[in-house]
Tab-separated table of C-alpha atoms in Angstrom:
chain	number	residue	atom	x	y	z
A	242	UNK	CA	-61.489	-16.222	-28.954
A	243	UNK	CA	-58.194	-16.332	-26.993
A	244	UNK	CA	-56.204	-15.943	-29.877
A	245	UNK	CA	-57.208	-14.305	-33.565
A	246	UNK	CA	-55.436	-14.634	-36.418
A	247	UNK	CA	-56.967	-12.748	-39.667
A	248	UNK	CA	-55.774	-11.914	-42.946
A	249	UNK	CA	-52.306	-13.108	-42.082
A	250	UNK	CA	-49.479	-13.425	-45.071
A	251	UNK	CA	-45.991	-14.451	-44.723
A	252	UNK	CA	-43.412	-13.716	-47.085
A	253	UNK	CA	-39.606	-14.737	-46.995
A	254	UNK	CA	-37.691	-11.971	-48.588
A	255	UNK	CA	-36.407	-13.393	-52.587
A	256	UNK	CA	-39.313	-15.891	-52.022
A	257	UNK	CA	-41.440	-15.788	-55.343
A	258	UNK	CA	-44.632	-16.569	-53.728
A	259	UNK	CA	-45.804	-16.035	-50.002
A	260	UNK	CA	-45.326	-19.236	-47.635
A	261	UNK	CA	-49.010	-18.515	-45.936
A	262	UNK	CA	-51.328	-16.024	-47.597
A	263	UNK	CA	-54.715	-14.710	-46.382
A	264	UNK	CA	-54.854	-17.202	-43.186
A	265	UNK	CA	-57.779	-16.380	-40.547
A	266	UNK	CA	-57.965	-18.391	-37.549
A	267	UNK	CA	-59.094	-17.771	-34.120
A	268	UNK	CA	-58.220	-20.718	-31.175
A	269	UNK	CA	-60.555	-20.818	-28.337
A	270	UNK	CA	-60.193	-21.670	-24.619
A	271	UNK	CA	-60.533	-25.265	-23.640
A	272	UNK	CA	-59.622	-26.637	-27.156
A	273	UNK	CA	-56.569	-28.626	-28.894
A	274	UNK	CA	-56.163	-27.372	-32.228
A	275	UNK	CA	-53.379	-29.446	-34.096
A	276	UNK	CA	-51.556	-27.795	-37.273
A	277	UNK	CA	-51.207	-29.956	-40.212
A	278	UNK	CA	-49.897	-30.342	-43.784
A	279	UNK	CA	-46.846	-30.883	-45.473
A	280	UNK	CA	-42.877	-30.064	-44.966
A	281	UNK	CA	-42.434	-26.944	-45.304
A	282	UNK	CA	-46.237	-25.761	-45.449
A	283	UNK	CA	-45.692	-22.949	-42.917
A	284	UNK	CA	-47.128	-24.431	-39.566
A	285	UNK	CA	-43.569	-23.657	-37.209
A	286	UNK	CA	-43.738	-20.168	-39.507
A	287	UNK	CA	-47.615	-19.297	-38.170
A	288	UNK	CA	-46.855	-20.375	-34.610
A	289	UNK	CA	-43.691	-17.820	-34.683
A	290	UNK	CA	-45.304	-15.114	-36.248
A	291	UNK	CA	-48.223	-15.405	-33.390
A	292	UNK	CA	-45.264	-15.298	-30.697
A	293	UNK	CA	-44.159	-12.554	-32.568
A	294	UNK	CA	-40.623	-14.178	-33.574
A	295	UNK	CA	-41.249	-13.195	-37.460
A	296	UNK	CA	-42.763	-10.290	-39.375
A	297	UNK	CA	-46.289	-10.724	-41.138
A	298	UNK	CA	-48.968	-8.954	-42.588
A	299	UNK	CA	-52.410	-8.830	-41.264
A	300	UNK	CA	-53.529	-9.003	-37.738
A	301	UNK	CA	-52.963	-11.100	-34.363
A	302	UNK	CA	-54.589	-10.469	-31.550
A	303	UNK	CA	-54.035	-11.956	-27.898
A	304	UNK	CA	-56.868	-11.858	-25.813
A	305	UNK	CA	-58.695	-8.994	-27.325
A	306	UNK	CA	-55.762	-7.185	-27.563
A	307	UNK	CA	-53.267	-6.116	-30.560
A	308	UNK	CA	-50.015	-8.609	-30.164
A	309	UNK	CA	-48.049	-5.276	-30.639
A	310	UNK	CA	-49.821	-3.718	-27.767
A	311	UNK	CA	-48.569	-6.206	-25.406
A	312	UNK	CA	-44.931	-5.246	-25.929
A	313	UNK	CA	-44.815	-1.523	-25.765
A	314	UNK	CA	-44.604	-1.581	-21.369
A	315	UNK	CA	-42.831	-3.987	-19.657
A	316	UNK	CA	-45.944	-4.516	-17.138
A	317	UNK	CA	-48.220	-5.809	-20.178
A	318	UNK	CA	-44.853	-7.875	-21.512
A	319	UNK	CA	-44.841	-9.268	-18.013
A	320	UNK	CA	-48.305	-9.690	-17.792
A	321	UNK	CA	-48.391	-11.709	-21.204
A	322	UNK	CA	-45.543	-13.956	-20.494
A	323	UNK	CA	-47.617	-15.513	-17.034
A	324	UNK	CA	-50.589	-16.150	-19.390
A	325	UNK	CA	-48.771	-17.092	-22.440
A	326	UNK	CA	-46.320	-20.141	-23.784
A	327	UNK	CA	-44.447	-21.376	-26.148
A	328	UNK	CA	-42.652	-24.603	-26.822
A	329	UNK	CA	-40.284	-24.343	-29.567
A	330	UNK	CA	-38.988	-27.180	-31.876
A	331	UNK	CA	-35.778	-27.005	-30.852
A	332	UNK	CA	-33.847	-25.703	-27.934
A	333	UNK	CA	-31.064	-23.652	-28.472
A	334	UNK	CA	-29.559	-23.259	-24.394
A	335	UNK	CA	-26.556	-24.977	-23.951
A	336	UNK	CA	-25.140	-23.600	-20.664
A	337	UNK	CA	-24.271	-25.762	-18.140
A	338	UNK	CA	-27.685	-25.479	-16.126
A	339	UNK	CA	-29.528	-28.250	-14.433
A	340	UNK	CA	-32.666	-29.542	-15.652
A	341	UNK	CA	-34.218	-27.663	-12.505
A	342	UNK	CA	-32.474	-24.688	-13.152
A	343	UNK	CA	-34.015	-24.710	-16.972
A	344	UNK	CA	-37.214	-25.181	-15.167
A	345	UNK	CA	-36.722	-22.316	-12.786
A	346	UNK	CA	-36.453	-20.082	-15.719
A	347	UNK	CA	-40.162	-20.353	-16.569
A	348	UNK	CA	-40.838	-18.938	-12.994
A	349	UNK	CA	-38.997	-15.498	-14.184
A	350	UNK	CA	-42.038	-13.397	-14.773
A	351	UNK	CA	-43.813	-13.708	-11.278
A	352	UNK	CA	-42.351	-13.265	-7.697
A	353	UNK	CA	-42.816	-16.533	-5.538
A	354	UNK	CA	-40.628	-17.373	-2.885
A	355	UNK	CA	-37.883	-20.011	-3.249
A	356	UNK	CA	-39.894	-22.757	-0.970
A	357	UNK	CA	-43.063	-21.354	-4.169
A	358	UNK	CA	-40.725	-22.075	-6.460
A	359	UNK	CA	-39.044	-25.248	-5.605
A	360	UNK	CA	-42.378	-26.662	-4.946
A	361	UNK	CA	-43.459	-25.783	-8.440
A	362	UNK	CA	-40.499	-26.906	-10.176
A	363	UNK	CA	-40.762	-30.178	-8.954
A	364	UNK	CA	-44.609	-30.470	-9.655
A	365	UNK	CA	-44.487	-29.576	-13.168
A	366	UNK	CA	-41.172	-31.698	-13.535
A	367	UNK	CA	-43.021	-34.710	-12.371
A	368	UNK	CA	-45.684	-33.974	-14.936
A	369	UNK	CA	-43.701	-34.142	-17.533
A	370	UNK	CA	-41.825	-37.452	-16.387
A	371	UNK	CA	-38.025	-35.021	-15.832
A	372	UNK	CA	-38.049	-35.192	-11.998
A	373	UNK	CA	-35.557	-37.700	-11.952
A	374	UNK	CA	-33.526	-35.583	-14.423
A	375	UNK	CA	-33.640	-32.405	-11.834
A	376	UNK	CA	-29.463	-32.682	-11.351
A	377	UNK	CA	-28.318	-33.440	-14.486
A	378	UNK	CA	-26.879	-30.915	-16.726
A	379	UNK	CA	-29.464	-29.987	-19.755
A	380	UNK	CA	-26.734	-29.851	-22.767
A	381	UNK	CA	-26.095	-33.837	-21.557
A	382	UNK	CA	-29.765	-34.854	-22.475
A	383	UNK	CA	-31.293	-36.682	-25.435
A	384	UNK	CA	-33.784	-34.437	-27.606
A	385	UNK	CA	-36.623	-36.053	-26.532
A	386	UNK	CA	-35.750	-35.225	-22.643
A	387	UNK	CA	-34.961	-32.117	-23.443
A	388	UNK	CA	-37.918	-31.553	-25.187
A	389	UNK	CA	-39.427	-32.885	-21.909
A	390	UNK	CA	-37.538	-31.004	-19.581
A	391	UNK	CA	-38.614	-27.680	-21.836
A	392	UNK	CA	-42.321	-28.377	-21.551
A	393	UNK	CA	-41.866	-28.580	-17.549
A	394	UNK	CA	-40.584	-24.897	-18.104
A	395	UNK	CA	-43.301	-23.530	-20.042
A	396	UNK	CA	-46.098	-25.102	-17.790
A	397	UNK	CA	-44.574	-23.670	-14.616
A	398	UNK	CA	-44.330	-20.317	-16.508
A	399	UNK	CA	-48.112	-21.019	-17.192
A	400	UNK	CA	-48.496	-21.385	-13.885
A	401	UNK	CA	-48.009	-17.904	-12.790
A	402	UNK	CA	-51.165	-17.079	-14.030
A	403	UNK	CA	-54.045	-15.211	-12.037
A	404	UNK	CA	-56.972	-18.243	-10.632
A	405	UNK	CA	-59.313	-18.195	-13.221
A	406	UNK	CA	-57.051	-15.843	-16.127
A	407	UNK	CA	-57.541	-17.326	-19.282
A	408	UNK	CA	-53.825	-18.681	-21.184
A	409	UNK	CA	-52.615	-19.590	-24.448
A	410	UNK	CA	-50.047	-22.949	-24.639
A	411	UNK	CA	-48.089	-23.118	-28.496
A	412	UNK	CA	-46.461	-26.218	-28.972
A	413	UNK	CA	-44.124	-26.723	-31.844
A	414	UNK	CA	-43.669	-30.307	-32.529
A	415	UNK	CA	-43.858	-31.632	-29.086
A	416	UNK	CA	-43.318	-35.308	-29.927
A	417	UNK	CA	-40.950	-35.001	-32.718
A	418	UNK	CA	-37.977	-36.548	-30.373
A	419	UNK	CA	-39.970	-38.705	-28.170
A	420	UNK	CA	-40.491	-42.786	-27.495
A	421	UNK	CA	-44.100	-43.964	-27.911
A	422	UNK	CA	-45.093	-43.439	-24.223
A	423	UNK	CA	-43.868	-40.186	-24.015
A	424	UNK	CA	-45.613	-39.187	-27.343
A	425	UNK	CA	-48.776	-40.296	-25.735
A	426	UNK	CA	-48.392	-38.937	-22.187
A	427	UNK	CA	-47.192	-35.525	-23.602
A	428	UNK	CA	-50.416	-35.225	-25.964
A	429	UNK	CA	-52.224	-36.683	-23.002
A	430	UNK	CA	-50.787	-33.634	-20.835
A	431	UNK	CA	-51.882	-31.050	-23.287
A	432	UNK	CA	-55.195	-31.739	-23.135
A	433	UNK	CA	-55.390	-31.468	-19.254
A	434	UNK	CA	-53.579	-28.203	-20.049
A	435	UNK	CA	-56.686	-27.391	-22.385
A	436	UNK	CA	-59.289	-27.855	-19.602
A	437	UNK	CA	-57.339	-25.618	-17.446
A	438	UNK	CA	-58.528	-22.395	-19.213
A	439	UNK	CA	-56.477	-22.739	-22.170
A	440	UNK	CA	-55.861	-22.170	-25.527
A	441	UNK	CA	-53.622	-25.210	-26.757
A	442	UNK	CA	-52.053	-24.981	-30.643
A	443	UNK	CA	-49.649	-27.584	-31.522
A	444	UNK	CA	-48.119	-28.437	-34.596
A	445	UNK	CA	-48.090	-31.998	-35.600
A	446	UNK	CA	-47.308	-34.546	-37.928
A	447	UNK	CA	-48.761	-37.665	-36.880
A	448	UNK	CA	-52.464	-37.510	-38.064
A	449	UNK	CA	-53.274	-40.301	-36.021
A	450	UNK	CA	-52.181	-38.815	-32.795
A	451	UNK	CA	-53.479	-35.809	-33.371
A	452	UNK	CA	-56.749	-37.247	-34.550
A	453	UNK	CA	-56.853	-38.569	-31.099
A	454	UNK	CA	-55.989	-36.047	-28.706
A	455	UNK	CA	-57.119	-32.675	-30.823
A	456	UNK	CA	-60.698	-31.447	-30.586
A	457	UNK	CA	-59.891	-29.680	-34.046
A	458	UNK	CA	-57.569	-30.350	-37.014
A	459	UNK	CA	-56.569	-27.510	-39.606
A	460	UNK	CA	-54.680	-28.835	-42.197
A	461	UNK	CA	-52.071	-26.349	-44.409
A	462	UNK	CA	-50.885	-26.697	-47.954
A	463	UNK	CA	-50.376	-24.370	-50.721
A	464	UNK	CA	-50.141	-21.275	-48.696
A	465	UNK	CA	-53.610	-21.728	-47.710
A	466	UNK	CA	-55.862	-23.298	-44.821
A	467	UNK	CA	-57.358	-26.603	-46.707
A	468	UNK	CA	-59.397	-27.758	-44.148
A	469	UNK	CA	-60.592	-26.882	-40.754
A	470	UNK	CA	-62.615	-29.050	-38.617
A	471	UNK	CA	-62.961	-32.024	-35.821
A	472	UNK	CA	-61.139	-35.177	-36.390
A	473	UNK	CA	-64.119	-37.213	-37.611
A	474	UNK	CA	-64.445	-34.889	-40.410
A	475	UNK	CA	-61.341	-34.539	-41.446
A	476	UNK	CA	-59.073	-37.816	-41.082
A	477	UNK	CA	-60.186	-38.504	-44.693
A	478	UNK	CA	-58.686	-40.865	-47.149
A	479	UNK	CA	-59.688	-38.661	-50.058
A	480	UNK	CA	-58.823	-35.420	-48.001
A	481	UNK	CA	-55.484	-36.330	-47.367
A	482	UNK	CA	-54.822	-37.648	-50.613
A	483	UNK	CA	-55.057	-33.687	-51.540
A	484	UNK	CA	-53.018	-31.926	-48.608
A	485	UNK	CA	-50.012	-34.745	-48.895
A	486	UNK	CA	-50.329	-36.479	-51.967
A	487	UNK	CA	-50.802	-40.096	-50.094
A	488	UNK	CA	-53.347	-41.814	-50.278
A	489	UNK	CA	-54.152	-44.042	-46.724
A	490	UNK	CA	-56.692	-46.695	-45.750
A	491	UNK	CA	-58.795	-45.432	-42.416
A	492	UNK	CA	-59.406	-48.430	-40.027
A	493	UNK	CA	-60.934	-48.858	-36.351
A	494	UNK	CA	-58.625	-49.251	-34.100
A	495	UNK	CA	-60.295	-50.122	-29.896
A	496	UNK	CA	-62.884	-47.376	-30.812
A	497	UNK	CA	-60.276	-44.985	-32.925
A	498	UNK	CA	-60.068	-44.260	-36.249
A	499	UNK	CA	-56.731	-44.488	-37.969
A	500	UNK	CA	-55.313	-44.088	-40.959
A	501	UNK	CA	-52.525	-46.391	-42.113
């Protein structure tokens, strides 16, 4: 496993009860694992905790290692950030940077040349559909483009990566500001990301598009993992009945199951 996750708890200090208690996971290479459950269940709270943005109890581990081990020398913190990524929610820059300058920032960690760089910026902007964004000023974009613009950073910082070094992608909510196409192409993007020696976690809350593009669903509620499995197994009137309290009717849809 790329990533481990075992025995984790998370407490919010005067919270009565912990928010995620005794969670073990562990997220392999090549695989789409979608987060599910409820508001508030704790799926952004796991995802920070595993990039190490908010205290826990138990243990994460980053390929093979300790996550604490990674930060004690800036080499290993260097090392991480060219094999590791994470898409948050929101963003939270608003300088007056291009949208090719915000993508330049993922190149940080390695040491290409400009000509490297440029060429890379404008690959990985053109996967994510920004390229024609490249001049204009990120605080001046919609959420959904910036959410866009964001995921060109993190996959050029991915890029920096050793051929053949395995990588772990976190993605918080990727398509919780985007149109229909861009929901699909995004989803469609990380599982491309997947067969390029990754290890792709995203939190979702569209069961039906993650039913589609995930290999694996694990489904939060209650502090606790409900279920854990493929889609087939789990997009489950009856199941998800207990994790949300609604009750759906599952339907083919042109060979897909989904659950309206």
């Amino acid at each position: 496993m790329l990533l481990e996750v075992t025995d984790l708890t998370i407490q919010y200090p005067r919270a009565t009860a912990p928010l995620l208690e005794h969670i073990s996971l562990g997220f392999a290479c090549g695989e789409v694992t979608a987060l599910l459950g409820p508001n508030g269940c704790g799926k952004t709270s796991l995802l920070r905790a595993i990039s190490g943005e908010l205290d826990y109890r138990g243990n994460i581990q980053l390929f093979g290692r300790p996550q604490a081990d990674w930060y004690r020398r800036q080499n290993d913190h260097r090392a991480l950030a060219r094999r590791y990524g994470l898409l948050p929610q929101h963003s939270n820059l608003n300088f007056a940077f291009t949208c090719g300058e915000v993508v330049q920032l993922g190149l940080a960690p390695g040491s290409l040349s400009r000509a490297e760089q440029e060429e890379r910026i404008g690959h990985f902007m053109q996967r994510a559909d920004v390229w024609h964004l490249r001049d204009r000023l990120f605080p001046s974009l919609s959420g959904g483009e910036k959410q866009r613009v964001q995921l060109a950073r993190v996959l050029s910082q991915l890029s920096l990566a050793d051929a053949g070094d395995k990588k772990i992608l976190l993605l918080d909510e990727p398509t919780s500001a985007l149109d229909l196409k861009h929901q699909h192409d995004v989803l469609a993007l990380a599982r491309e990301v997947a067969g390029d020696n990754t290890a792709v976690v995203t939190v979702l809350h569209d069961l039906n598009l993650a039913a589609r593009y995930a290999d694996r669903l694990v489904m939060l509620a209650n502090g606790l993992v409900q279920a854990d499995g493929n889609p087939a197994e789990l997009l489950q009137p009856e199941l998800v009945e207990q994790v949300y309290g609604y009750r759906g009717q599952l339907v083919d849809v042109a060979g897909y199951r989904a659950l309206l």
